[in-house]
């Protein structure tokens, strides 16, 4: 029996662990993959080559090249006779799904990665364009959480019947190996004997690290034994550092920047805090679970599905520093429960191994192909 020809199309050519793990753990006795990126060749092509999978880049530098890319992809899909095309991110979805429709590819998927952010910009044009892929161009939309599914239905008007929820998966073995390779970071960073609240993410306004710093600053006025570490890089680093300096928290709040040892840093957290205004999934929440951490999170992405408020963590509404502060205070009062919460979370993380989630993905592809 010949393999199903499957093309992943994505915007950029940078390192992509989610796509890499998806390809690595798919059943390649059943699927023959090709990976195409819209931009110029980069780390993605080298990453995919490690798996022996064909990949190339279209080299689009400007929007004026999208039309030629569309016709190239149309011809490519038609000649190669792909059975499935799955697109990721904005440009790849509009161009790739249009090309796939013209080429009459039997099964197409739009993957929701940043659709959770679109309603926050409050621009009807963005909501329409983002919804176009899910409403008209793709056969189905993949949402990694119930929260994103509800966003797609409410704002982007994607029919609920055409949205499939498939959670992201983790390579737990690699994560836990990485967590064991760290040094004594508390001593190195001057936090020995302190309670570390920790957060991880891109320094971007949607992640609401300013709200987290505001909440922490109030508690730090009465608790000298706590510190806050934020791991990540982004355009708001300067703004956040100015906030830290303004509140005279330079020795209490550390912006650690980009780290190659994120799992090792997270292993030193006592409590993981996720302050984001929106998420499609929130992979770092599951990573914190896998490392046995109690979690405080806004009600975004996967958090409401896996955090039972008061049992294995605390849930708070997004965008409200007072509520986040109360949750952090409450967690400090329940220090005796942290070990139990962490044990629960470590077990729950086993439901999110990439082996399990990718097997569900493969089953979905085969099931839906049987219906077209």
XYZ file of C-alpha atoms in Angstrom:
372
model
C 0.000 0.000 0.000
C 1.450 3.407 -0.981
C 1.928 6.037 1.681
C -0.311 9.081 2.083
C 1.390 12.155 0.630
C 1.282 14.926 3.211
C 2.595 18.499 2.946
C 3.143 20.859 5.877
C 3.378 24.522 4.835
C 4.634 27.104 7.336
C 5.555 30.814 7.309
C 9.088 30.916 8.609
C 12.175 28.724 8.363
C 13.402 29.008 11.950
C 13.830 26.157 14.425
C 10.414 24.643 15.166
C 10.300 21.956 17.887
C 6.528 21.444 17.618
C 6.649 20.606 13.917
C 9.845 18.609 14.346
C 8.323 16.404 17.051
C 5.130 16.004 15.040
C 7.130 14.664 12.098
C 9.451 12.587 14.269
C 6.643 10.746 16.024
C 4.199 10.389 13.113
C 3.764 6.948 11.585
C 5.983 7.307 8.547
C 5.069 3.862 7.326
C 1.700 5.452 6.486
C 2.656 9.074 5.702
C 5.204 10.518 3.294
C 5.931 14.074 4.425
C 7.151 17.196 2.666
C 7.784 20.466 4.512
C 7.660 23.830 2.721
C 8.338 27.250 4.257
C 7.315 30.583 2.772
C 10.479 32.456 3.691
C 14.102 31.814 2.754
C 15.832 28.590 3.770
C 16.882 28.352 7.404
C 17.277 26.112 10.431
C 13.941 24.376 9.738
C 15.286 22.773 6.572
C 18.354 21.451 8.405
C 16.170 20.257 11.262
C 13.809 18.335 8.976
C 16.699 16.880 6.973
C 17.813 15.079 10.159
C 14.621 13.039 9.861
C 15.207 12.224 6.196
C 12.196 14.301 5.151
C 12.142 16.438 2.023
C 11.946 20.165 2.685
C 12.468 23.371 0.760
C 11.825 27.110 1.072
C 9.942 29.380 -1.339
C 12.132 32.378 -0.520
C 9.347 34.963 -0.286
C 10.749 38.260 0.959
C 7.797 40.566 0.253
C 4.028 40.338 -0.084
C 4.358 40.944 -3.832
C 5.824 37.442 -4.130
C 2.805 35.727 -2.570
C 0.915 35.495 -5.875
C 3.782 33.733 -7.630
C 4.127 31.463 -4.573
C 0.431 30.600 -4.838
C 0.747 29.523 -8.477
C 3.955 27.615 -7.759
C 2.260 25.722 -4.924
C -0.820 25.057 -7.037
C 1.354 23.424 -9.695
C 3.422 21.584 -7.062
C 0.377 20.184 -5.231
C -1.223 19.135 -8.508
C 1.901 17.435 -9.899
C 2.773 15.683 -6.643
C -0.838 14.583 -6.043
C -0.834 15.318 -2.337
C -3.598 13.761 -0.265
C -3.268 16.195 2.679
C -2.031 19.773 3.076
C -1.761 21.286 6.557
C -0.828 24.950 6.990
C 0.652 26.852 9.908
C 0.554 30.608 10.552
C -0.903 33.497 8.636
C 0.856 33.782 5.253
C 1.260 30.071 4.710
C -2.414 29.476 5.419
C -3.816 32.087 3.044
C -1.446 31.222 0.195
C -1.172 27.487 0.798
C -4.834 26.749 1.364
C -5.866 28.763 -1.695
C -3.343 26.811 -3.775
C -4.531 23.511 -2.311
C -8.150 24.350 -3.107
C -7.237 25.184 -6.727
C -5.254 21.955 -6.987
C -8.179 19.993 -5.504
C -6.177 18.479 -2.654
C -8.655 16.082 -0.969
C -8.023 17.083 2.670
C -6.770 20.420 4.022
C -6.156 21.689 7.541
C -5.705 25.168 8.976
C -3.811 25.024 12.286
C -4.662 27.604 14.932
C -1.391 28.880 16.397
C -1.898 32.619 16.935
C -5.648 32.921 16.397
C -6.054 33.485 20.140
C -4.256 36.832 19.815
C -6.322 38.222 16.926
C -9.405 39.321 18.950
C -7.132 41.282 21.312
C -6.170 43.654 18.502
C -9.842 44.607 18.025
C -9.515 44.962 14.244
C -12.316 43.502 12.150
C -10.056 43.099 9.134
C -7.637 40.894 11.075
C -10.456 38.779 12.474
C -11.924 38.307 8.992
C -8.622 37.399 7.347
C -7.718 34.983 10.141
C -11.164 33.401 9.944
C -11.006 33.126 6.159
C -8.665 30.144 6.351
C -10.875 28.258 8.779
C -14.247 29.258 7.319
C -13.707 29.004 3.573
C -10.306 27.674 2.559
C -9.680 24.622 4.769
C -11.770 21.509 5.211
C -10.962 21.461 8.917
C -9.280 23.594 11.563
C -7.006 22.115 14.207
C -7.317 23.790 17.631
C -4.911 22.657 20.391
C -7.347 23.565 23.184
C -11.047 24.009 23.906
C -10.311 27.654 24.697
C -8.974 28.274 21.186
C -11.884 26.376 19.649
C -14.297 28.704 21.439
C -12.310 31.729 20.222
C -12.410 30.497 16.630
C -16.169 29.954 16.808
C -17.000 33.214 18.595
C -14.712 35.677 16.838
C -13.517 34.107 13.585
C -16.928 32.474 12.935
C -15.428 29.095 12.063
C -18.186 26.426 12.154
C -17.847 24.343 15.289
C -18.385 21.130 13.327
C -15.215 21.808 11.322
C -12.904 22.300 14.296
C -10.961 19.362 15.687
C -9.168 19.601 19.039
C -5.743 17.978 19.105
C -3.491 18.881 22.012
C 0.190 19.642 21.566
C 2.589 17.052 22.909
C 5.875 17.141 24.801
C 9.040 15.108 24.553
C 8.997 14.465 28.292
C 12.191 12.425 28.278
C 14.210 15.276 26.751
C 12.581 17.833 29.045
C 13.404 15.896 32.179
C 16.940 15.179 31.005
C 17.398 18.915 30.465
C 16.047 19.686 33.916
C 18.750 17.527 35.495
C 21.632 19.303 33.770
C 21.415 22.588 35.635
C 23.724 23.958 38.258
C 22.577 25.388 41.554
C 20.966 28.419 39.941
C 19.456 29.700 43.172
C 22.942 30.128 44.585
C 24.275 31.558 41.326
C 21.452 34.102 41.044
C 21.470 35.106 44.694
C 18.202 33.383 45.605
C 19.422 30.695 47.958
C 16.852 30.155 50.702
C 14.242 32.161 48.753
C 10.922 31.124 47.214
C 11.105 31.486 43.438
C 8.030 32.415 41.442
C 8.946 31.712 37.828
C 7.533 32.502 34.395
C 8.618 31.624 30.861
C 7.612 33.208 27.568
C 8.216 35.737 24.840
C 8.473 39.275 26.214
C 5.404 40.500 24.360
C 2.398 42.413 25.657
C 0.017 39.449 25.231
C 2.042 37.552 27.838
C 1.239 40.311 30.373
C 4.500 40.146 32.294
C 3.907 43.742 33.350
C 0.816 42.559 35.207
C 2.853 39.786 36.823
C 5.499 42.272 37.972
C 2.763 44.589 39.341
C 1.216 41.702 41.299
C 4.589 40.546 42.619
C 5.619 44.063 43.682
C 2.694 44.314 46.100
C 3.512 40.995 47.759
C 7.230 41.756 47.939
C 6.462 44.732 50.174
C 5.549 42.325 52.973
C 7.498 39.183 51.994
C 11.269 39.455 51.809
C 11.744 35.752 51.104
C 10.352 35.747 47.530
C 11.850 36.479 44.131
C 10.517 36.459 40.580
C 12.416 35.049 37.586
C 11.174 35.659 34.054
C 12.800 33.635 31.261
C 12.469 34.851 27.683
C 13.428 37.509 25.187
C 11.356 39.957 23.148
C 10.576 43.493 22.170
C 9.232 44.487 25.610
C 12.387 43.712 27.559
C 13.299 47.397 27.919
C 9.810 48.335 29.066
C 9.731 45.543 31.641
C 13.194 46.401 32.954
C 12.122 50.020 33.385
C 9.093 48.820 35.390
C 11.360 46.699 37.583
C 13.681 49.670 38.154
C 10.787 52.056 38.820
C 9.499 49.749 41.552
C 13.003 49.240 42.941
C 12.814 45.493 42.444
C 16.222 45.067 40.801
C 17.368 42.465 43.341
C 13.972 40.727 43.504
C 12.844 40.466 39.855
C 15.291 39.034 37.315
C 14.728 39.137 33.571
C 16.912 36.205 32.597
C 16.572 36.634 28.838
C 16.869 33.788 26.368
C 18.276 30.618 27.938
C 19.462 27.361 26.397
C 18.798 25.611 29.721
C 15.142 26.537 30.205
C 14.211 23.161 31.711
C 17.057 23.473 34.223
C 15.913 26.971 35.189
C 12.299 25.829 35.529
C 13.406 22.989 37.796
C 14.517 25.689 40.268
C 11.101 27.378 40.334
C 9.009 26.761 43.430
C 5.781 27.990 41.772
C 5.172 28.492 38.069
C 3.059 31.540 37.140
C 1.428 32.086 33.751
C -0.048 35.574 33.346
C -0.928 35.582 29.634
C -3.987 37.385 28.254
C -4.601 34.627 25.694
C -3.076 31.331 24.536
C -3.757 28.808 21.833
C -2.392 26.082 24.138
C 0.306 27.147 26.619
C 3.012 24.525 26.265
C 4.999 25.983 29.176
C 2.125 25.131 31.523
C 2.435 21.458 30.626
C 6.220 21.707 30.915
C 5.788 23.036 34.456
C 3.413 20.143 35.151
C 5.973 17.648 33.849
C 8.595 19.096 36.206
C 6.242 18.703 39.168
C 5.490 22.360 39.838
C 2.341 23.873 41.369
C 0.895 26.320 38.823
C -0.951 29.616 38.917
C -2.441 30.492 35.534
C -4.922 32.757 33.879
C -7.899 30.955 32.334
C -6.328 30.669 28.898
C -5.348 27.881 26.514
C -5.044 24.458 28.088
C -5.078 25.771 31.680
C -8.845 25.444 32.373
C -8.768 21.870 31.044
C -5.985 20.617 33.300
C -5.958 22.854 36.388
C -8.591 22.073 38.985
C -8.688 25.289 40.967
C -7.365 24.718 44.477
C -6.400 21.097 43.830
C -3.342 21.142 41.584
C -3.042 24.877 41.037
C -4.944 28.152 40.966
C -6.853 29.784 38.109
C -7.348 33.541 37.769
C -9.047 35.794 35.210
C -6.689 37.324 32.650
C -5.631 40.942 32.830
C -6.364 41.505 36.512
C -3.255 42.133 38.655
C -5.289 42.191 41.881
C -6.592 38.661 41.248
C -3.136 37.432 40.306
C -1.731 38.959 43.485
C -4.406 37.247 45.588
C -3.609 33.894 43.943
C 0.113 34.286 44.619
C -0.622 35.159 48.261
C -2.924 32.149 48.534
C -0.259 29.876 47.072
C 2.283 31.145 49.617
C -0.160 30.275 52.388
C -0.444 26.729 51.047
C 3.230 25.843 50.864
C 2.518 22.538 52.599
C 0.454 21.501 49.536
C 3.082 22.212 46.882
C 4.534 18.705 46.849
C 1.088 17.130 46.464
C 0.135 19.572 43.703
C 3.394 18.862 41.910
C 2.876 15.100 42.116
C -0.611 15.439 40.615
C 0.717 17.616 37.826
C 3.628 15.306 37.027
C 1.151 12.462 36.514
C -1.209 14.611 34.422
C 1.653 15.591 32.125
C 1.871 11.959 30.981
C -1.331 12.588 28.992
C 0.603 15.082 26.863
C 3.495 13.015 25.602
C 4.137 13.732 21.933
C 3.831 10.017 21.243
C 0.230 10.028 22.494
C -0.860 13.311 20.916
C 0.704 12.517 17.536
C -0.943 9.092 17.464
C -4.290 10.880 17.889
C -3.329 13.250 15.054
C -2.484 10.362 12.747
C -5.776 8.651 13.589
C -7.664 11.846 12.763
C -5.953 12.228 9.387
C -6.740 8.619 8.438
C -10.334 8.866 9.642
C -11.048 12.061 7.713
C -9.288 10.845 4.570
C -11.686 7.913 4.608
C -14.580 10.402 4.407
C -13.392 12.358 1.332
